[in-house]
PDB file of N, CA and C in Angstrom:
ATOM      1  N   MET A   1       0.811  -1.206   0.000  1.00 47.00           N
ATOM      2  CA  MET A   1       0.000   0.000   0.000  1.00 47.00           C
ATOM      3  C   MET A   1       0.847   1.259   0.000  1.00 47.00           C
ATOM      4  N   LEU A   2       1.956   1.145   0.652  1.00 52.00           N
ATOM      5  CA  LEU A   2       2.827   2.322   0.674  1.00 52.00           C
ATOM      6  C   LEU A   2       3.308   2.667  -0.724  1.00 52.00           C
ATOM      7  N   MET A   3       3.620   1.644  -1.492  1.00 55.00           N
ATOM      8  CA  MET A   3       4.126   1.866  -2.835  1.00 55.00           C
ATOM      9  C   MET A   3       3.088   2.571  -3.708  1.00 55.00           C
ATOM     10  N   ARG A   4       1.840   2.108  -3.618  1.00 57.00           N
ATOM     11  CA  ARG A   4       0.790   2.721  -4.402  1.00 57.00           C
ATOM     12  C   ARG A   4       0.684   4.200  -4.059  1.00 57.00           C
ATOM     13  N   HIS A   5       0.792   4.510  -2.806  1.00 58.00           N
ATOM     14  CA  HIS A   5       0.703   5.898  -2.337  1.00 58.00           C
ATOM     15  C   HIS A   5       1.849   6.721  -2.909  1.00 58.00           C
ATOM     16  N   ALA A   6       3.047   6.165  -2.906  1.00 57.00           N
ATOM     17  CA  ALA A   6       4.226   6.854  -3.422  1.00 57.00           C
ATOM     18  C   ALA A   6       4.080   7.105  -4.915  1.00 57.00           C
ATOM     19  N   LYS A   7       3.570   6.121  -5.674  1.00 58.00           N
ATOM     20  CA  LYS A   7       3.383   6.290  -7.110  1.00 58.00           C
ATOM     21  C   LYS A   7       2.430   7.444  -7.404  1.00 58.00           C
ATOM     22  N   SER A   8       1.345   7.466  -6.692  1.00 59.00           N
ATOM     23  CA  SER A   8       0.350   8.520  -6.944  1.00 59.00           C
ATOM     24  C   SER A   8       0.947   9.889  -6.650  1.00 59.00           C
ATOM     25  N   LEU A   9       1.824   9.980  -5.674  1.00 58.00           N
ATOM     26  CA  LEU A   9       2.481  11.266  -5.384  1.00 58.00           C
ATOM     27  C   LEU A   9       3.402  11.674  -6.521  1.00 58.00           C
ATOM     28  N   ASN A  10       4.086  10.700  -7.107  1.00 58.00           N
ATOM     29  CA  ASN A  10       5.027  10.994  -8.186  1.00 58.00           C
ATOM     30  C   ASN A  10       4.321  11.436  -9.473  1.00 58.00           C
ATOM     31  N   LYS A  11       3.084  10.963  -9.632  1.00 59.00           N
ATOM     32  CA  LYS A  11       2.356  11.290 -10.859  1.00 59.00           C
ATOM     33  C   LYS A  11       2.289  12.811 -11.060  1.00 59.00           C
ATOM     34  N   GLY A  12       2.004  13.504 -10.061  1.00 58.00           N
ATOM     35  CA  GLY A  12       1.973  14.971 -10.138  1.00 58.00           C
ATOM     36  C   GLY A  12       0.703  15.530 -10.707  1.00 58.00           C
ATOM     37  N   GLY A  13      -0.409  15.086 -10.290  1.00 57.00           N
ATOM     38  CA  GLY A  13      -1.676  15.689 -10.691  1.00 57.00           C
ATOM     39  C   GLY A  13      -2.344  14.969 -11.825  1.00 57.00           C
ATOM     40  N   GLY A  14      -3.616  15.276 -12.018  1.00 61.00           N
ATOM     41  CA  GLY A  14      -4.409  14.588 -13.037  1.00 61.00           C
ATOM     42  C   GLY A  14      -4.252  15.234 -14.413  1.00 61.00           C
ATOM     43  N   LYS A  15      -4.913  14.610 -15.406  1.00 64.00           N
ATOM     44  CA  LYS A  15      -4.854  15.084 -16.788  1.00 64.00           C
ATOM     45  C   LYS A  15      -5.435  16.481 -16.926  1.00 64.00           C
ATOM     46  N   ARG A  16      -6.547  16.679 -16.266  1.00 67.00           N
ATOM     47  CA  ARG A  16      -7.254  17.950 -16.392  1.00 67.00           C
ATOM     48  C   ARG A  16      -6.363  19.122 -15.958  1.00 67.00           C
ATOM     49  N   ARG A  17      -5.670  18.932 -14.827  1.00 72.00           N
ATOM     50  CA  ARG A  17      -4.782  19.997 -14.314  1.00 72.00           C
ATOM     51  C   ARG A  17      -3.663  20.295 -15.308  1.00 72.00           C
ATOM     52  N   ARG A  18      -3.087  19.215 -15.857  1.00 75.00           N
ATOM     53  CA  ARG A  18      -1.970  19.387 -16.793  1.00 75.00           C
ATOM     54  C   ARG A  18      -2.422  20.194 -18.012  1.00 75.00           C
ATOM     55  N   LYS A  19      -3.582  19.844 -18.545  1.00 79.00           N
ATOM     56  CA  LYS A  19      -4.094  20.541 -19.724  1.00 79.00           C
ATOM     57  C   LYS A  19      -4.342  22.008 -19.430  1.00 79.00           C
ATOM     58  N   SER A  20      -4.936  22.277 -18.262  1.00 83.00           N
ATOM     59  CA  SER A  20      -5.218  23.678 -17.914  1.00 83.00           C
ATOM     60  C   SER A  20      -3.906  24.465 -17.790  1.00 83.00           C
ATOM     61  N   ARG A  21      -2.884  23.812 -17.224  1.00 84.00           N
ATOM     62  CA  ARG A  21      -1.576  24.483 -17.110  1.00 84.00           C
ATOM     63  C   ARG A  21      -1.000  24.777 -18.497  1.00 84.00           C
ATOM     64  N   GLU A  22      -1.104  23.795 -19.401  1.00 86.00           N
ATOM     65  CA  GLU A  22      -0.603  24.000 -20.758  1.00 86.00           C
ATOM     66  C   GLU A  22      -1.330  25.148 -21.443  1.00 86.00           C
ATOM     67  N   LYS A  23      -2.636  25.192 -21.294  1.00 88.00           N
ATOM     68  CA  LYS A  23      -3.432  26.278 -21.893  1.00 88.00           C
ATOM     69  C   LYS A  23      -2.995  27.632 -21.344  1.00 88.00           C
ATOM     70  N   GLU A  24      -2.837  27.677 -20.045  1.00 88.00           N
ATOM     71  CA  GLU A  24      -2.399  28.928 -19.412  1.00 88.00           C
ATOM     72  C   GLU A  24      -1.047  29.367 -19.954  1.00 88.00           C
ATOM     73  N   ALA A  25      -0.148  28.392 -20.096  1.00 89.00           N
ATOM     74  CA  ALA A  25       1.185  28.713 -20.619  1.00 89.00           C
ATOM     75  C   ALA A  25       1.079  29.242 -22.052  1.00 89.00           C
ATOM     76  N   GLU A  26       0.257  28.614 -22.888  1.00 90.00           N
ATOM     77  CA  GLU A  26       0.063  29.053 -24.267  1.00 90.00           C
ATOM     78  C   GLU A  26      -0.508  30.472 -24.317  1.00 90.00           C
ATOM     79  N   GLU A  27      -1.512  30.718 -23.482  1.00 90.00           N
ATOM     80  CA  GLU A  27      -2.131  32.046 -23.435  1.00 90.00           C
ATOM     81  C   GLU A  27      -1.107  33.117 -23.038  1.00 90.00           C
ATOM     82  N   GLU A  28      -0.288  32.764 -22.049  1.00 89.00           N
ATOM     83  CA  GLU A  28       0.752  33.708 -21.616  1.00 89.00           C
ATOM     84  C   GLU A  28       1.724  34.014 -22.757  1.00 89.00           C
ATOM     85  N   GLU A  29       2.114  32.958 -23.505  1.00 89.00           N
ATOM     86  CA  GLU A  29       3.019  33.152 -24.646  1.00 89.00           C
ATOM     87  C   GLU A  29       2.382  34.064 -25.698  1.00 89.00           C
ATOM     88  N   LYS A  30       1.098  33.807 -25.978  1.00 88.00           N
ATOM     89  CA  LYS A  30       0.393  34.633 -26.961  1.00 88.00           C
ATOM     90  C   LYS A  30       0.367  36.090 -26.518  1.00 88.00           C
ATOM     91  N   GLU A  31       0.054  36.301 -25.235  1.00 87.00           N
ATOM     92  CA  GLU A  31       0.012  37.660 -24.695  1.00 87.00           C
ATOM     93  C   GLU A  31       1.378  38.342 -24.801  1.00 87.00           C
ATOM     94  N   GLU A  32       2.425  37.564 -24.503  1.00 86.00           N
ATOM     95  CA  GLU A  32       3.785  38.102 -24.621  1.00 86.00           C
ATOM     96  C   GLU A  32       4.086  38.511 -26.053  1.00 86.00           C
ATOM     97  N   LYS A  33       3.678  37.642 -27.010  1.00 85.00           N
ATOM     98  CA  LYS A  33       3.900  37.949 -28.422  1.00 85.00           C
ATOM     99  C   LYS A  33       3.156  39.234 -28.803  1.00 85.00           C
ATOM    100  N   ARG A  34       1.889  39.318 -28.366  1.00 83.00           N
ATOM    101  CA  ARG A  34       1.094  40.525 -28.646  1.00 83.00           C
ATOM    102  C   ARG A  34       1.762  41.750 -28.052  1.00 83.00           C
ATOM    103  N   GLY A  35       2.198  41.588 -26.812  1.00 83.00           N
ATOM    104  CA  GLY A  35       2.887  42.698 -26.135  1.00 83.00           C
ATOM    105  C   GLY A  35       4.144  43.102 -26.890  1.00 83.00           C
ATOM    106  N   LYS A  36       4.887  42.103 -27.378  1.00 86.00           N
ATOM    107  CA  LYS A  36       6.112  42.394 -28.136  1.00 86.00           C
ATOM    108  C   LYS A  36       5.774  43.186 -29.385  1.00 86.00           C
ATOM    109  N   LYS A  37       4.755  42.732 -30.113  1.00 86.00           N
ATOM    110  CA  LYS A  37       4.358  43.417 -31.345  1.00 86.00           C
ATOM    111  C   LYS A  37       3.971  44.865 -31.053  1.00 86.00           C
ATOM    112  N   LYS A  38       3.182  45.043 -30.012  1.00 87.00           N
ATOM    113  CA  LYS A  38       2.748  46.399 -29.639  1.00 87.00           C
ATOM    114  C   LYS A  38       3.949  47.268 -29.294  1.00 87.00           C
ATOM    115  N   ARG A  39       4.853  46.706 -28.502  1.00 89.00           N
ATOM    116  CA  ARG A  39       6.055  47.456 -28.111  1.00 89.00           C
ATOM    117  C   ARG A  39       6.877  47.836 -29.339  1.00 89.00           C
ATOM    118  N   GLU A  40       7.037  46.840 -30.247  1.00 91.00           N
ATOM    119  CA  GLU A  40       7.804  47.105 -31.466  1.00 91.00           C
ATOM    120  C   GLU A  40       7.164  48.224 -32.288  1.00 91.00           C
ATOM    121  N   GLU A  41       5.842  48.168 -32.433  1.00 92.00           N
ATOM    122  CA  GLU A  41       5.125  49.214 -33.173  1.00 92.00           C
ATOM    123  C   GLU A  41       5.322  50.581 -32.514  1.00 92.00           C
ATOM    124  N   GLU A  42       5.200  50.606 -31.204  1.00 92.00           N
ATOM    125  CA  GLU A  42       5.386  51.866 -30.468  1.00 92.00           C
ATOM    126  C   GLU A  42       6.808  52.395 -30.656  1.00 92.00           C
ATOM    127  N   GLU A  43       7.783  51.498 -30.612  1.00 93.00           N
ATOM    128  CA  GLU A  43       9.183  51.892 -30.804  1.00 93.00           C
ATOM    129  C   GLU A  43       9.387  52.487 -32.199  1.00 93.00           C
ATOM    130  N   ARG A  44       8.809  51.837 -33.209  1.00 94.00           N
ATOM    131  CA  ARG A  44       8.912  52.343 -34.581  1.00 94.00           C
ATOM    132  C   ARG A  44       8.315  53.746 -34.685  1.00 94.00           C
ATOM    133  N   ARG A  45       7.132  53.921 -34.100  1.00 95.00           N
ATOM    134  CA  ARG A  45       6.469  55.233 -34.126  1.00 95.00           C
ATOM    135  C   ARG A  45       7.329  56.291 -33.448  1.00 95.00           C
ATOM    136  N   GLU A  46       7.888  55.923 -32.307  1.00 95.00           N
ATOM    137  CA  GLU A  46       8.755  56.866 -31.579  1.00 95.00           C
ATOM    138  C   GLU A  46       9.974  57.247 -32.414  1.00 95.00           C
ATOM    139  N   LYS A  47      10.577  56.252 -33.078  1.00 94.00           N
ATOM    140  CA  LYS A  47      11.737  56.526 -33.923  1.00 94.00           C
ATOM    141  C   LYS A  47      11.368  57.485 -35.040  1.00 94.00           C
ATOM    142  N   LYS A  48      10.204  57.249 -35.674  1.00 95.00           N
ATOM    143  CA  LYS A  48       9.747  58.119 -36.755  1.00 95.00           C
ATOM    144  C   LYS A  48       9.564  59.543 -36.256  1.00 95.00           C
ATOM    145  N   ARG A  49       8.933  59.668 -35.090  1.00 94.00           N
ATOM    146  CA  ARG A  49       8.715  60.997 -34.499  1.00 94.00           C
ATOM    147  C   ARG A  49      10.034  61.709 -34.252  1.00 94.00           C
ATOM    148  N   GLU A  50      10.973  60.964 -33.669  1.00 95.00           N
ATOM    149  CA  GLU A  50      12.292  61.549 -33.380  1.00 95.00           C
ATOM    150  C   GLU A  50      12.988  62.005 -34.668  1.00 95.00           C
ATOM    151  N   GLU A  51      12.909  61.170 -35.714  1.00 94.00           N
ATOM    152  CA  GLU A  51      13.528  61.529 -36.993  1.00 94.00           C
ATOM    153  C   GLU A  51      12.895  62.794 -37.557  1.00 94.00           C
ATOM    154  N   GLU A  52      11.574  62.869 -37.496  1.00 94.00           N
ATOM    155  CA  GLU A  52      10.873  64.058 -37.995  1.00 94.00           C
ATOM    156  C   GLU A  52      11.287  65.296 -37.213  1.00 94.00           C
ATOM    157  N   GLU A  53      11.389  65.162 -35.895  1.00 93.00           N
ATOM    158  CA  GLU A  53      11.813  66.292 -35.058  1.00 93.00           C
ATOM    159  C   GLU A  53      13.221  66.743 -35.441  1.00 93.00           C
ATOM    160  N   ARG A  54      14.118  65.783 -35.655  1.00 91.00           N
ATOM    161  CA  ARG A  54      15.492  66.106 -36.056  1.00 91.00           C
ATOM    162  C   ARG A  54      15.498  66.867 -37.376  1.00 91.00           C
ATOM    163  N   ARG A  55      14.701  66.365 -38.327  1.00 90.00           N
ATOM    164  CA  ARG A  55      14.631  67.031 -39.638  1.00 90.00           C
ATOM    165  C   ARG A  55      14.147  68.463 -39.487  1.00 90.00           C
ATOM    166  N   ARG A  56      13.099  68.647 -38.689  1.00 89.00           N
ATOM    167  CA  ARG A  56      12.552  69.996 -38.466  1.00 89.00           C
ATOM    168  C   ARG A  56      13.617  70.910 -37.859  1.00 89.00           C
ATOM    169  N   GLU A  57      14.330  70.380 -36.871  1.00 89.00           N
ATOM    170  CA  GLU A  57      15.386  71.175 -36.229  1.00 89.00           C
ATOM    171  C   GLU A  57      16.474  71.541 -37.237  1.00 89.00           C
ATOM    172  N   LYS A  58      16.854  70.595 -38.090  1.00 86.00           N
ATOM    173  CA  LYS A  58      17.879  70.863 -39.107  1.00 86.00           C
ATOM    174  C   LYS A  58      17.403  71.953 -40.053  1.00 86.00           C
ATOM    175  N   LYS A  59      16.134  71.862 -40.462  1.00 84.00           N
ATOM    176  CA  LYS A  59      15.577  72.870 -41.365  1.00 84.00           C
ATOM    177  C   LYS A  59      15.609  74.243 -40.710  1.00 84.00           C
ATOM    178  N   LYS A  60      15.241  74.292 -39.435  1.00 82.00           N
ATOM    179  CA  LYS A  60      15.248  75.559 -38.704  1.00 82.00           C
ATOM    180  C   LYS A  60      16.662  76.135 -38.660  1.00 82.00           C
ATOM    181  N   LYS A  61      17.641  75.270 -38.390  1.00 79.00           N
ATOM    182  CA  LYS A  61      19.035  75.716 -38.334  1.00 79.00           C
ATOM    183  C   LYS A  61      19.468  76.251 -39.696  1.00 79.00           C
ATOM    184  N   LYS A  62      19.101  75.545 -40.768  1.00 75.00           N
ATOM    185  CA  LYS A  62      19.464  75.973 -42.111  1.00 75.00           C
ATOM    186  C   LYS A  62      18.851  77.336 -42.407  1.00 75.00           C
ATOM    187  N   LYS A  63      17.620  77.521 -42.016  1.00 72.00           N
ATOM    188  CA  LYS A  63      16.946  78.799 -42.240  1.00 72.00           C
ATOM    189  C   LYS A  63      17.675  79.911 -41.510  1.00 72.00           C
ATOM    190  N   LYS A  64      18.140  79.634 -40.321  1.00 68.00           N
ATOM    191  CA  LYS A  64      18.851  80.642 -39.539  1.00 68.00           C
ATOM    192  C   LYS A  64      20.172  81.012 -40.197  1.00 68.00           C
ATOM    193  N   LYS A  65      20.827  80.029 -40.840  1.00 69.00           N
ATOM    194  CA  LYS A  65      22.140  80.237 -41.427  1.00 69.00           C
ATOM    195  C   LYS A  65      22.104  81.081 -42.708  1.00 69.00           C
ATOM    196  N   LYS A  66      20.933  81.232 -43.326  1.00 71.00           N
ATOM    197  CA  LYS A  66      20.841  81.963 -44.587  1.00 71.00           C
ATOM    198  C   LYS A  66      21.371  83.381 -44.433  1.00 71.00           C
ATOM    199  N   LYS A  67      22.193  83.780 -45.421  1.00 75.00           N
ATOM    200  CA  LYS A  67      22.780  85.112 -45.382  1.00 75.00           C
ATOM    201  C   LYS A  67      21.742  86.136 -45.817  1.00 75.00           C
ATOM    202  N   LYS A  68      21.837  87.289 -45.210  1.00 79.00           N
ATOM    203  CA  LYS A  68      20.931  88.366 -45.583  1.00 79.00           C
ATOM    204  C   LYS A  68      21.399  88.979 -46.893  1.00 79.00           C
ATOM    205  N   LYS A  69      20.457  89.252 -47.772  1.00 82.00           N
ATOM    206  CA  LYS A  69      20.796  89.854 -49.055  1.00 82.00           C
ATOM    207  C   LYS A  69      21.081  91.342 -48.851  1.00 82.00           C
ATOM    208  N   LYS A  70      22.117  91.801 -49.528  1.00 83.00           N
ATOM    209  CA  LYS A  70      22.459  93.214 -49.430  1.00 83.00           C
ATOM    210  C   LYS A  70      21.464  94.006 -50.265  1.00 83.00           C
ATOM    211  N   LYS A  71      21.017  95.096 -49.703  1.00 83.00           N
ATOM    212  CA  LYS A  71      20.070  95.936 -50.422  1.00 83.00           C
ATOM    213  C   LYS A  71      20.821  96.766 -51.455  1.00 83.00           C
ATOM    214  N   LYS A  72      20.265  96.809 -52.661  1.00 84.00           N
ATOM    215  CA  LYS A  72      20.883  97.600 -53.713  1.00 84.00           C
ATOM    216  C   LYS A  72      20.547  99.065 -53.483  1.00 84.00           C
ATOM    217  N   LYS A  73      21.558  99.895 -53.664  1.00 84.00           N
ATOM    218  CA  LYS A  73      21.331 101.320 -53.490  1.00 84.00           C
ATOM    219  C   LYS A  73      20.591 101.854 -54.704  1.00 84.00           C
ATOM    220  N   LYS A  74      19.567 102.624 -54.443  1.00 83.00           N
ATOM    221  CA  LYS A  74      18.798 103.206 -55.536  1.00 83.00           C
ATOM    222  C   LYS A  74      19.545 104.405 -56.098  1.00 83.00           C
ATOM    223  N   LYS A  75      19.578 104.453 -57.434  1.00 83.00           N
ATOM    224  CA  LYS A  75      20.251 105.576 -58.078  1.00 83.00           C
ATOM    225  C   LYS A  75      19.350 106.804 -57.977  1.00 83.00           C
ATOM    226  N   LYS A  76      19.961 107.908 -57.627  1.00 83.00           N
ATOM    227  CA  LYS A  76      19.190 109.141 -57.521  1.00 83.00           C
ATOM    228  C   LYS A  76      18.945 109.687 -58.917  1.00 83.00           C
ATOM    229  N   LYS A  77      17.704 110.049 -59.175  1.00 84.00           N
ATOM    230  CA  LYS A  77      17.358 110.602 -60.475  1.00 84.00           C
ATOM    231  C   LYS A  77      17.783 112.064 -60.516  1.00 84.00           C
ATOM    232  N   LYS A  78      18.415 112.431 -61.631  1.00 84.00           N
ATOM    233  CA  LYS A  78      18.837 113.816 -61.779  1.00 84.00           C
ATOM    234  C   LYS A  78      17.622 114.647 -62.144  1.00 84.00           C
ATOM    235  N   LYS A  79      17.484 115.734 -61.465  1.00 84.00           N
ATOM    236  CA  LYS A  79      16.356 116.617 -61.753  1.00 84.00           C
ATOM    237  C   LYS A  79      16.658 117.423 -63.005  1.00 84.00           C
ATOM    238  N   LYS A  80      15.689 117.459 -63.891  1.00 82.00           N
ATOM    239  CA  LYS A  80      15.865 118.238 -65.110  1.00 82.00           C
ATOM    240  C   LYS A  80      15.685 119.709 -64.768  1.00 82.00           C
ATOM    241  N   LYS A  81      16.603 120.509 -65.277  1.00 81.00           N
ATOM    242  CA  LYS A  81      16.513 121.939 -65.014  1.00 81.00           C
ATOM    243  C   LYS A  81      15.461 122.530 -65.932  1.00 81.00           C
ATOM    244  N   LYS A  82      14.557 123.256 -65.334  1.00 78.00           N
ATOM    245  CA  LYS A  82      13.505 123.882 -66.119  1.00 78.00           C
ATOM    246  C   LYS A  82      14.067 125.151 -66.755  1.00 78.00           C
ATOM    247  N   LYS A  83      13.711 125.326 -68.037  1.00 74.00           N
ATOM    248  CA  LYS A  83      14.136 126.545 -68.717  1.00 74.00           C
ATOM    249  C   LYS A  83      13.340 127.696 -68.139  1.00 74.00           C
ATOM    250  N   LYS A  84      14.038 128.749 -67.925  1.00 71.00           N
ATOM    251  CA  LYS A  84      13.349 129.915 -67.357  1.00 71.00           C
ATOM    252  C   LYS A  84      12.433 130.497 -68.405  1.00 71.00           C
ATOM    253  N   ARG A  85      11.188 130.498 -68.069  1.00 67.00           N
ATOM    254  CA  ARG A  85      10.208 131.073 -68.996  1.00 67.00           C
ATOM    255  C   ARG A  85      10.079 132.551 -68.729  1.00 67.00           C
ATOM    256  N   GLU A  86       9.974 133.230 -69.791  1.00 64.00           N
ATOM    257  CA  GLU A  86       9.764 134.666 -69.606  1.00 64.00           C
ATOM    258  C   GLU A  86       8.357 134.873 -69.095  1.00 64.00           C
ATOM    259  N   GLU A  87       8.201 135.916 -68.389  1.00 68.00           N
ATOM    260  CA  GLU A  87       6.872 136.188 -67.848  1.00 68.00           C
ATOM    261  C   GLU A  87       5.899 136.405 -68.990  1.00 68.00           C
ATOM    262  N   PRO A  88       4.658 135.963 -68.836  1.00 70.00           N
ATOM    263  CA  PRO A  88       3.693 136.090 -69.934  1.00 70.00           C
ATOM    264  C   PRO A  88       3.429 137.554 -70.343  1.00 70.00           C
ATOM    265  N   GLY A  89       3.479 138.419 -69.382  1.00 78.00           N
ATOM    266  CA  GLY A  89       3.251 139.839 -69.688  1.00 78.00           C
ATOM    267  C   GLY A  89       4.337 140.382 -70.612  1.00 78.00           C
ATOM    268  N   ARG A  90       5.559 139.983 -70.405  1.00 80.00           N
ATOM    269  CA  ARG A  90       6.694 140.442 -71.213  1.00 80.00           C
ATOM    270  C   ARG A  90       6.569 140.002 -72.662  1.00 80.00           C
ATOM    271  N   GLU A  91       6.177 138.721 -72.846  1.00 82.00           N
ATOM    272  CA  GLU A  91       6.032 138.194 -74.204  1.00 82.00           C
ATOM    273  C   GLU A  91       4.997 139.000 -74.980  1.00 82.00           C
ATOM    274  N   LYS A  92       3.894 139.308 -74.348  1.00 83.00           N
ATOM    275  CA  LYS A  92       2.839 140.074 -75.014  1.00 83.00           C
ATOM    276  C   LYS A  92       3.361 141.452 -75.426  1.00 83.00           C
ATOM    277  N   LYS A  93       4.133 142.058 -74.536  1.00 87.00           N
ATOM    278  CA  LYS A  93       4.694 143.381 -74.832  1.00 87.00           C
ATOM    279  C   LYS A  93       5.603 143.315 -76.050  1.00 87.00           C
ATOM    280  N   LYS A  94       6.447 142.240 -76.097  1.00 88.00           N
ATOM    281  CA  LYS A  94       7.372 142.075 -77.215  1.00 88.00           C
ATOM    282  C   LYS A  94       6.613 141.908 -78.525  1.00 88.00           C
ATOM    283  N   LYS A  95       5.546 141.090 -78.491  1.00 89.00           N
ATOM    284  CA  LYS A  95       4.739 140.877 -79.693  1.00 89.00           C
ATOM    285  C   LYS A  95       4.157 142.191 -80.178  1.00 89.00           C
ATOM    286  N   ARG A  96       3.638 142.950 -79.225  1.00 91.00           N
ATOM    287  CA  ARG A  96       3.049 144.237 -79.573  1.00 91.00           C
ATOM    288  C   ARG A  96       4.077 145.140 -80.254  1.00 91.00           C
ATOM    289  N   LYS A  97       5.274 145.170 -79.671  1.00 93.00           N
ATOM    290  CA  LYS A  97       6.340 146.002 -80.229  1.00 93.00           C
ATOM    291  C   LYS A  97       6.639 145.605 -81.664  1.00 93.00           C
ATOM    292  N   ARG A  98       6.735 144.283 -81.924  1.00 94.00           N
ATOM    293  CA  ARG A  98       7.016 143.782 -83.267  1.00 94.00           C
ATOM    294  C   ARG A  98       5.935 144.233 -84.239  1.00 94.00           C
ATOM    295  N   LYS A  99       4.676 144.085 -83.793  1.00 95.00           N
ATOM    296  CA  LYS A  99       3.557 144.472 -84.644  1.00 95.00           C
ATOM    297  C   LYS A  99       3.648 145.955 -84.992  1.00 95.00           C
ATOM    298  N   ARG A 100       3.956 146.767 -84.001  1.00 95.00           N
ATOM    299  CA  ARG A 100       4.047 148.215 -84.206  1.00 95.00           C
ATOM    300  C   ARG A 100       5.131 148.546 -85.238  1.00 95.00           C
ATOM    301  N   ARG A 101       6.288 147.878 -85.074  1.00 94.00           N
ATOM    302  CA  ARG A 101       7.397 148.113 -85.997  1.00 94.00           C
ATOM    303  C   ARG A 101       6.991 147.776 -87.428  1.00 94.00           C
ATOM    304  N   ARG A 102       6.342 146.640 -87.577  1.00 93.00           N
ATOM    305  CA  ARG A 102       5.925 146.191 -88.899  1.00 93.00           C
ATOM    306  C   ARG A 102       4.947 147.198 -89.511  1.00 93.00           C
ATOM    307  N   ARG A 103       3.996 147.627 -88.675  1.00 92.00           N
ATOM    308  CA  ARG A 103       3.006 148.602 -89.146  1.00 92.00           C
ATOM    309  C   ARG A 103       3.698 149.882 -89.631  1.00 92.00           C
ATOM    310  N   ARG A 104       4.636 150.350 -88.830  1.00 91.00           N
ATOM    311  CA  ARG A 104       5.359 151.584 -89.176  1.00 91.00           C
ATOM    312  C   ARG A 104       6.080 151.421 -90.511  1.00 91.00           C
ATOM    313  N   LYS A 105       6.771 150.253 -90.631  1.00 89.00           N
ATOM    314  CA  LYS A 105       7.525 150.014 -91.856  1.00 89.00           C
ATOM    315  C   LYS A 105       6.584 150.011 -93.065  1.00 89.00           C
ATOM    316  N   ARG A 106       5.421 149.391 -92.936  1.00 88.00           N
ATOM    317  CA  ARG A 106       4.443 149.340 -94.015  1.00 88.00           C
ATOM    318  C   ARG A 106       3.983 150.739 -94.389  1.00 88.00           C
ATOM    319  N   ARG A 107       3.655 151.489 -93.370  1.00 85.00           N
ATOM    320  CA  ARG A 107       3.168 152.856 -93.601  1.00 85.00           C
ATOM    321  C   ARG A 107       4.216 153.686 -94.372  1.00 85.00           C
ATOM    322  N   GLU A 108       5.447 153.536 -93.870  1.00 87.00           N
ATOM    323  CA  GLU A 108       6.533 154.292 -94.501  1.00 87.00           C
ATOM    324  C   GLU A 108       6.714 153.877 -95.954  1.00 87.00           C
ATOM    325  N   THR A 109       6.649 152.574 -96.224  1.00 84.00           N
ATOM    326  CA  THR A 109       6.814 152.111 -97.599  1.00 84.00           C
ATOM    327  C   THR A 109       5.651 152.555 -98.467  1.00 84.00           C
ATOM    328  N   LEU A 110       4.430 152.593 -97.872  1.00 77.00           N
ATOM    329  CA  LEU A 110       3.250 152.993 -98.641  1.00 77.00           C
ATOM    330  C   LEU A 110       3.293 154.490 -98.964  1.00 77.00           C
ATOM    331  N   LEU A 111       3.758 155.283 -98.058  1.00 71.00           N
ATOM    332  CA  LEU A 111       3.783 156.724 -98.243  1.00 71.00           C
ATOM    333  C   LEU A 111       4.872 157.082 -99.167  1.00 71.00           C
TER     334      LEU A 111
END
């Protein structure tokens, strides 16, 4: 009887228990795999974000480095000198004088 008792102790549980343990182990493995995939995806996303941030920073630095363009000096336009116009009253007087002279000359030639 002692031997039978010892054998049953060595068996280590029934079939049902063993199967449930195996199922639990499989489920844990699946969960670990899922967790790994999720972690990997998150890591990839983080890497992409970091790369984008680096690119943005590089672009900002490049923009800062751009040299300022020198402004071209505008050429000053030379002002045209206006011809001095004689006063309008003077011109009329001169015309009148010419007319008078012509009239006199005509009269003299006619007489």
